[in-house]
Amino acid sequence: MDRCRTASNLTFVPVKTTVETVTAIAQFSYVRVVRAMPTLRPFVPSLIRSIETHHNVTLPEHSVVDQAPKVVIFDGGIPNPSPVDPWVRLIEPDRIGPADPAYLEHGLGVTSAFLFGAITPRVQLSRPFTRLDHVRVLDADHSEDFMYYDVLDRILNHLDQHPSTYDFVNVSLGPDLPVSDDEVTRWTAEFDQRFASGTSVVTIAAGNSGLYDSQAGLNRVQPPSDGVNVLAIGASDRQGGSWLRAPYSSTGPGRTPGVVKPDAVAFGGSVHEPFYVLSAQAPIATPQIVPTQGTSFAAPLALRSAAAVRAQLGSQCGGLAIRALLIHRADTRGLSRTEVGWGQIETDFERLITCEDNEVLVIFQGDLPSNTFLRAPVPLPRVPLTGTIIITATIVIAPETEPEFPNVYTRHGVELVYRPNDTKFSYNSNGDRSAHQVSGEFFSGSAIFPKSEYALRHDELKWEACLKASKRHQPTSISGPVFDIYHHTRAQGKPIGNPTAIPYALVIGVQTPKMPTFYDEVVRTYANVLVPLRPRTRLRYQQ
């Protein structure tokens, strides 16, 4: 009974019993689900073992780009001593057992991916953006009975002892089971509750089950990456323009809400282009890199892009705004949403925060009030428009959740009503004009998933924590466009009164291929309204 754990109104109880008794246990009226105790997912797909190339590397200076951000990685630990000691504080929870060499190798690899990215042999390593805490949550006790519980307890205890401490969090482990539409795991429930403030950017490895049976749904993303307040990161097989989903990377869809999973992909390595990380076997005096692959390394690489935004812009962008920027700049390359989510994370750090001459990017962030709406104007200049205008909008919220109601799950949702033309209104039979300009379609189920891929009811989109879509206009069809943002609330699937405000971030991008001075014109038009975000530090991505 001392292993019972409660998340929201669900209690998770580990039970040892016989096969014959399971049916009787399931008859108890308060039992929601009985399932085999999951094991922790395997770390690295085995096919990469055939690559045995090692390269010596020279570590950068011990300084970092930015001292302010707080970062934590929960994993298998790092060797003591370790080549990353100048940038990493190793934390070992009370009563944890001795370290396992294989877990140390994985932990160092994950840490290396955040500090230095995907290392290129014979290329100088770049300076880390910030220091980090590495909390070892795995030990050499290979008893599978309660390892699943112990690991999560160590993660949650550390987070609870350091509330609101960390700006960036990475978890590259979890239970080895696919997401279920009918039930929420304790991992997912606990993570979504703790990160509902939206202040932290949390990356979770989506899992390496991509080659499992798709008809049975065994290749779907693995908890806790199905959470709505975290970024589920899958793996791409290459860094270049011809990338695809790595075959081992778990696929979507996620649950509804949270149907777009993985949220995005980042380079995770493949037999064609391995992901190089620091080796735990090499002497400290002569550090080496070794090839590997897995979503375990894609997740911290994506978090590195998030840290790059903070290093360049400082606290001007909150956690939700950084998440929205990552999603907004992600590119699907026309690939299936169930395979790559919103696309591959941008690793050109300047591209994340800067605009081309014919483009503008505006960030709205703050709290969404209840019982009213916020109006977000699309920035257009006063000068006449020429050529096609492409508007892309990405919104992210941090909702509270109800894991005991998996079919509704989120207590908050948003609806963006797009009004493209301020000269067009509707009139009723009495000739009275509508209070607001006529709305047009922007966010729709077909914009999220093609109907042949996944069918969505229109009202389901109101409860998604992340939405992104684009629309093309000709100059004659657009005038003073705006988005009206409505905040929806519910409890146990029913509307509630006096709801609380929730944090949100909205990114609106406008591209005009035929207007090379578009950015300057927008800046002049909104000189006393928009505040330009100016980088404190110039970063360049080294590949």
JSON list of C-alpha atoms in Angstrom, two decimals, residues 374-473:
[
{"chain": "A", "resi": 374, "resn": "LEU", "atom": "CA", "xyz": [-8.86, 38.98, -27.08]},
{"chain": "A", "resi": 375, "resn": "ARG", "atom": "CA", "xyz": [-8.35, 40.53, -30.51]},
{"chain": "A", "resi": 376, "resn": "ALA", "atom": "CA", "xyz": [-4.98, 40.01, -32.19]},
{"chain": "A", "resi": 377, "resn": "PRO", "atom": "CA", "xyz": [-4.47, 42.08, -35.36]},
{"chain": "A", "resi": 378, "resn": "VAL", "atom": "CA", "xyz": [-2.51, 40.64, -38.26]},
{"chain": "A", "resi": 379, "resn": "PRO", "atom": "CA", "xyz": [0.28, 43.17, -38.96]},
{"chain": "A", "resi": 380, "resn": "LEU", "atom": "CA", "xyz": [-0.04, 44.70, -42.43]},
{"chain": "A", "resi": 381, "resn": "PRO", "atom": "CA", "xyz": [1.47, 48.01, -43.61]},
{"chain": "A", "resi": 382, "resn": "ARG", "atom": "CA", "xyz": [-0.44, 51.05, -44.83]},
{"chain": "A", "resi": 383, "resn": "VAL", "atom": "CA", "xyz": [1.10, 50.81, -48.30]},
{"chain": "A", "resi": 384, "resn": "PRO", "atom": "CA", "xyz": [-0.73, 48.84, -51.02]},
{"chain": "A", "resi": 385, "resn": "LEU", "atom": "CA", "xyz": [-0.11, 45.11, -50.99]},
{"chain": "A", "resi": 386, "resn": "THR", "atom": "CA", "xyz": [1.19, 43.24, -54.03]},
{"chain": "A", "resi": 387, "resn": "GLY", "atom": "CA", "xyz": [1.34, 39.53, -54.80]},
{"chain": "A", "resi": 388, "resn": "THR", "atom": "CA", "xyz": [0.29, 36.65, -52.61]},
{"chain": "A", "resi": 389, "resn": "ILE", "atom": "CA", "xyz": [0.05, 37.20, -48.84]},
{"chain": "A", "resi": 390, "resn": "ILE", "atom": "CA", "xyz": [0.68, 34.10, -46.72]},
{"chain": "A", "resi": 391, "resn": "ILE", "atom": "CA", "xyz": [-0.55, 34.23, -43.11]},
{"chain": "A", "resi": 392, "resn": "THR", "atom": "CA", "xyz": [0.52, 31.54, -40.64]},
{"chain": "A", "resi": 393, "resn": "ALA", "atom": "CA", "xyz": [-0.69, 31.44, -37.03]},
{"chain": "A", "resi": 394, "resn": "THR", "atom": "CA", "xyz": [0.39, 29.20, -34.13]},
{"chain": "A", "resi": 395, "resn": "ILE", "atom": "CA", "xyz": [-1.24, 29.28, -30.70]},
{"chain": "A", "resi": 396, "resn": "VAL", "atom": "CA", "xyz": [-0.21, 27.33, -27.58]},
{"chain": "A", "resi": 397, "resn": "ILE", "atom": "CA", "xyz": [-1.94, 27.22, -24.19]},
{"chain": "A", "resi": 398, "resn": "ALA", "atom": "CA", "xyz": [-1.15, 25.47, -20.91]},
{"chain": "A", "resi": 399, "resn": "PRO", "atom": "CA", "xyz": [-4.42, 23.89, -19.75]},
{"chain": "A", "resi": 400, "resn": "GLU", "atom": "CA", "xyz": [-5.30, 22.23, -16.48]},
{"chain": "A", "resi": 401, "resn": "THR", "atom": "CA", "xyz": [-6.21, 18.57, -16.96]},
{"chain": "A", "resi": 402, "resn": "GLU", "atom": "CA", "xyz": [-8.58, 15.93, -15.61]},
{"chain": "A", "resi": 403, "resn": "PRO", "atom": "CA", "xyz": [-6.95, 12.51, -16.14]},
{"chain": "A", "resi": 404, "resn": "GLU", "atom": "CA", "xyz": [-9.98, 10.75, -14.67]},
{"chain": "A", "resi": 405, "resn": "PHE", "atom": "CA", "xyz": [-11.90, 11.87, -17.78]},
{"chain": "A", "resi": 406, "resn": "PRO", "atom": "CA", "xyz": [-9.62, 10.86, -20.66]},
{"chain": "A", "resi": 407, "resn": "ASN", "atom": "CA", "xyz": [-12.28, 11.50, -23.29]},
{"chain": "A", "resi": 408, "resn": "VAL", "atom": "CA", "xyz": [-12.31, 15.22, -22.43]},
{"chain": "A", "resi": 409, "resn": "TYR", "atom": "CA", "xyz": [-9.06, 15.55, -20.39]},
{"chain": "A", "resi": 410, "resn": "THR", "atom": "CA", "xyz": [-8.35, 19.29, -20.75]},
{"chain": "A", "resi": 411, "resn": "ARG", "atom": "CA", "xyz": [-10.30, 21.83, -18.74]},
{"chain": "A", "resi": 412, "resn": "HIS", "atom": "CA", "xyz": [-9.42, 24.72, -21.06]},
{"chain": "A", "resi": 413, "resn": "GLY", "atom": "CA", "xyz": [-9.46, 25.31, -24.79]},
{"chain": "A", "resi": 414, "resn": "VAL", "atom": "CA", "xyz": [-9.18, 28.10, -27.33]},
{"chain": "A", "resi": 415, "resn": "GLU", "atom": "CA", "xyz": [-11.01, 29.01, -30.48]},
{"chain": "A", "resi": 416, "resn": "LEU", "atom": "CA", "xyz": [-9.51, 31.45, -32.99]},
{"chain": "A", "resi": 417, "resn": "VAL", "atom": "CA", "xyz": [-12.05, 33.20, -35.17]},
{"chain": "A", "resi": 418, "resn": "TYR", "atom": "CA", "xyz": [-10.39, 34.65, -38.25]},
{"chain": "A", "resi": 419, "resn": "ARG", "atom": "CA", "xyz": [-11.85, 37.87, -39.66]},
{"chain": "A", "resi": 420, "resn": "PRO", "atom": "CA", "xyz": [-9.95, 38.69, -42.88]},
{"chain": "A", "resi": 421, "resn": "ASN", "atom": "CA", "xyz": [-11.72, 41.84, -44.07]},
{"chain": "A", "resi": 422, "resn": "ASP", "atom": "CA", "xyz": [-12.83, 44.82, -41.98]},
{"chain": "A", "resi": 423, "resn": "THR", "atom": "CA", "xyz": [-15.08, 46.10, -44.79]},
{"chain": "A", "resi": 424, "resn": "LYS", "atom": "CA", "xyz": [-17.34, 43.04, -44.88]},
{"chain": "A", "resi": 425, "resn": "PHE", "atom": "CA", "xyz": [-20.18, 42.57, -42.39]},
{"chain": "A", "resi": 426, "resn": "SER", "atom": "CA", "xyz": [-23.34, 40.52, -42.26]},
{"chain": "A", "resi": 427, "resn": "TYR", "atom": "CA", "xyz": [-26.84, 42.00, -41.96]},
{"chain": "A", "resi": 428, "resn": "ASN", "atom": "CA", "xyz": [-30.00, 40.52, -40.44]},
{"chain": "A", "resi": 429, "resn": "SER", "atom": "CA", "xyz": [-33.51, 40.74, -41.84]},
{"chain": "A", "resi": 430, "resn": "ASN", "atom": "CA", "xyz": [-34.02, 44.14, -40.17]},
{"chain": "A", "resi": 431, "resn": "GLY", "atom": "CA", "xyz": [-30.96, 45.55, -41.89]},
{"chain": "A", "resi": 432, "resn": "ASP", "atom": "CA", "xyz": [-28.89, 45.70, -38.67]},
{"chain": "A", "resi": 433, "resn": "ARG", "atom": "CA", "xyz": [-25.19, 45.21, -39.19]},
{"chain": "A", "resi": 434, "resn": "SER", "atom": "CA", "xyz": [-23.24, 42.55, -37.26]},
{"chain": "A", "resi": 435, "resn": "ALA", "atom": "CA", "xyz": [-20.98, 43.75, -34.45]},
{"chain": "A", "resi": 436, "resn": "HIS", "atom": "CA", "xyz": [-17.91, 42.16, -35.99]},
{"chain": "A", "resi": 437, "resn": "GLN", "atom": "CA", "xyz": [-16.69, 41.66, -39.52]},
{"chain": "A", "resi": 438, "resn": "VAL", "atom": "CA", "xyz": [-17.50, 38.39, -41.28]},
{"chain": "A", "resi": 439, "resn": "SER", "atom": "CA", "xyz": [-15.37, 35.42, -40.24]},
{"chain": "A", "resi": 440, "resn": "GLY", "atom": "CA", "xyz": [-13.48, 33.13, -42.58]},
{"chain": "A", "resi": 441, "resn": "GLU", "atom": "CA", "xyz": [-12.14, 29.61, -42.20]},
{"chain": "A", "resi": 442, "resn": "PHE", "atom": "CA", "xyz": [-8.58, 29.30, -40.91]},
{"chain": "A", "resi": 443, "resn": "PHE", "atom": "CA", "xyz": [-8.18, 26.55, -38.32]},
{"chain": "A", "resi": 444, "resn": "SER", "atom": "CA", "xyz": [-10.07, 23.42, -39.35]},
{"chain": "A", "resi": 445, "resn": "GLY", "atom": "CA", "xyz": [-9.79, 19.68, -39.02]},
{"chain": "A", "resi": 446, "resn": "SER", "atom": "CA", "xyz": [-8.47, 19.40, -42.57]},
{"chain": "A", "resi": 447, "resn": "ALA", "atom": "CA", "xyz": [-5.78, 21.96, -41.75]},
{"chain": "A", "resi": 448, "resn": "ILE", "atom": "CA", "xyz": [-4.56, 19.69, -38.94]},
{"chain": "A", "resi": 449, "resn": "PHE", "atom": "CA", "xyz": [-5.04, 16.26, -40.54]},
{"chain": "A", "resi": 450, "resn": "PRO", "atom": "CA", "xyz": [-6.09, 15.40, -44.09]},
{"chain": "A", "resi": 451, "resn": "LYS", "atom": "CA", "xyz": [-9.40, 13.53, -43.87]},
{"chain": "A", "resi": 452, "resn": "SER", "atom": "CA", "xyz": [-7.83, 10.41, -45.32]},
{"chain": "A", "resi": 453, "resn": "GLU", "atom": "CA", "xyz": [-5.37, 10.45, -42.45]},
{"chain": "A", "resi": 454, "resn": "TYR", "atom": "CA", "xyz": [-7.44, 11.28, -39.38]},
{"chain": "A", "resi": 455, "resn": "ALA", "atom": "CA", "xyz": [-11.01, 12.54, -39.02]},
{"chain": "A", "resi": 456, "resn": "LEU", "atom": "CA", "xyz": [-11.66, 15.37, -36.58]},
{"chain": "A", "resi": 457, "resn": "ARG", "atom": "CA", "xyz": [-14.93, 16.98, -35.57]},
{"chain": "A", "resi": 458, "resn": "HIS", "atom": "CA", "xyz": [-14.79, 20.75, -35.71]},
{"chain": "A", "resi": 459, "resn": "ASP", "atom": "CA", "xyz": [-15.58, 21.18, -32.02]},
{"chain": "A", "resi": 460, "resn": "GLU", "atom": "CA", "xyz": [-12.68, 18.93, -31.01]},
{"chain": "A", "resi": 461, "resn": "LEU", "atom": "CA", "xyz": [-10.23, 21.62, -32.16]},
{"chain": "A", "resi": 462, "resn": "LYS", "atom": "CA", "xyz": [-11.50, 23.94, -29.40]},
{"chain": "A", "resi": 463, "resn": "TRP", "atom": "CA", "xyz": [-9.82, 21.73, -26.80]},
{"chain": "A", "resi": 464, "resn": "GLU", "atom": "CA", "xyz": [-6.43, 21.26, -28.44]},
{"chain": "A", "resi": 465, "resn": "ALA", "atom": "CA", "xyz": [-3.54, 22.87, -26.56]},
{"chain": "A", "resi": 466, "resn": "CYS", "atom": "CA", "xyz": [-1.64, 23.66, -29.79]},
{"chain": "A", "resi": 467, "resn": "LEU", "atom": "CA", "xyz": [-2.94, 24.75, -33.19]},
{"chain": "A", "resi": 468, "resn": "LYS", "atom": "CA", "xyz": [-1.15, 25.86, -36.34]},
{"chain": "A", "resi": 469, "resn": "ALA", "atom": "CA", "xyz": [-2.45, 26.69, -39.82]},
{"chain": "A", "resi": 470, "resn": "SER", "atom": "CA", "xyz": [-1.74, 28.85, -42.89]},
{"chain": "A", "resi": 471, "resn": "LYS", "atom": "CA", "xyz": [-3.87, 30.69, -45.41]},
{"chain": "A", "resi": 472, "resn": "ARG", "atom": "CA", "xyz": [-3.09, 32.48, -48.70]},
{"chain": "A", "resi": 473, "resn": "HIS", "atom": "CA", "xyz": [-4.72, 35.73, -49.78]}
]
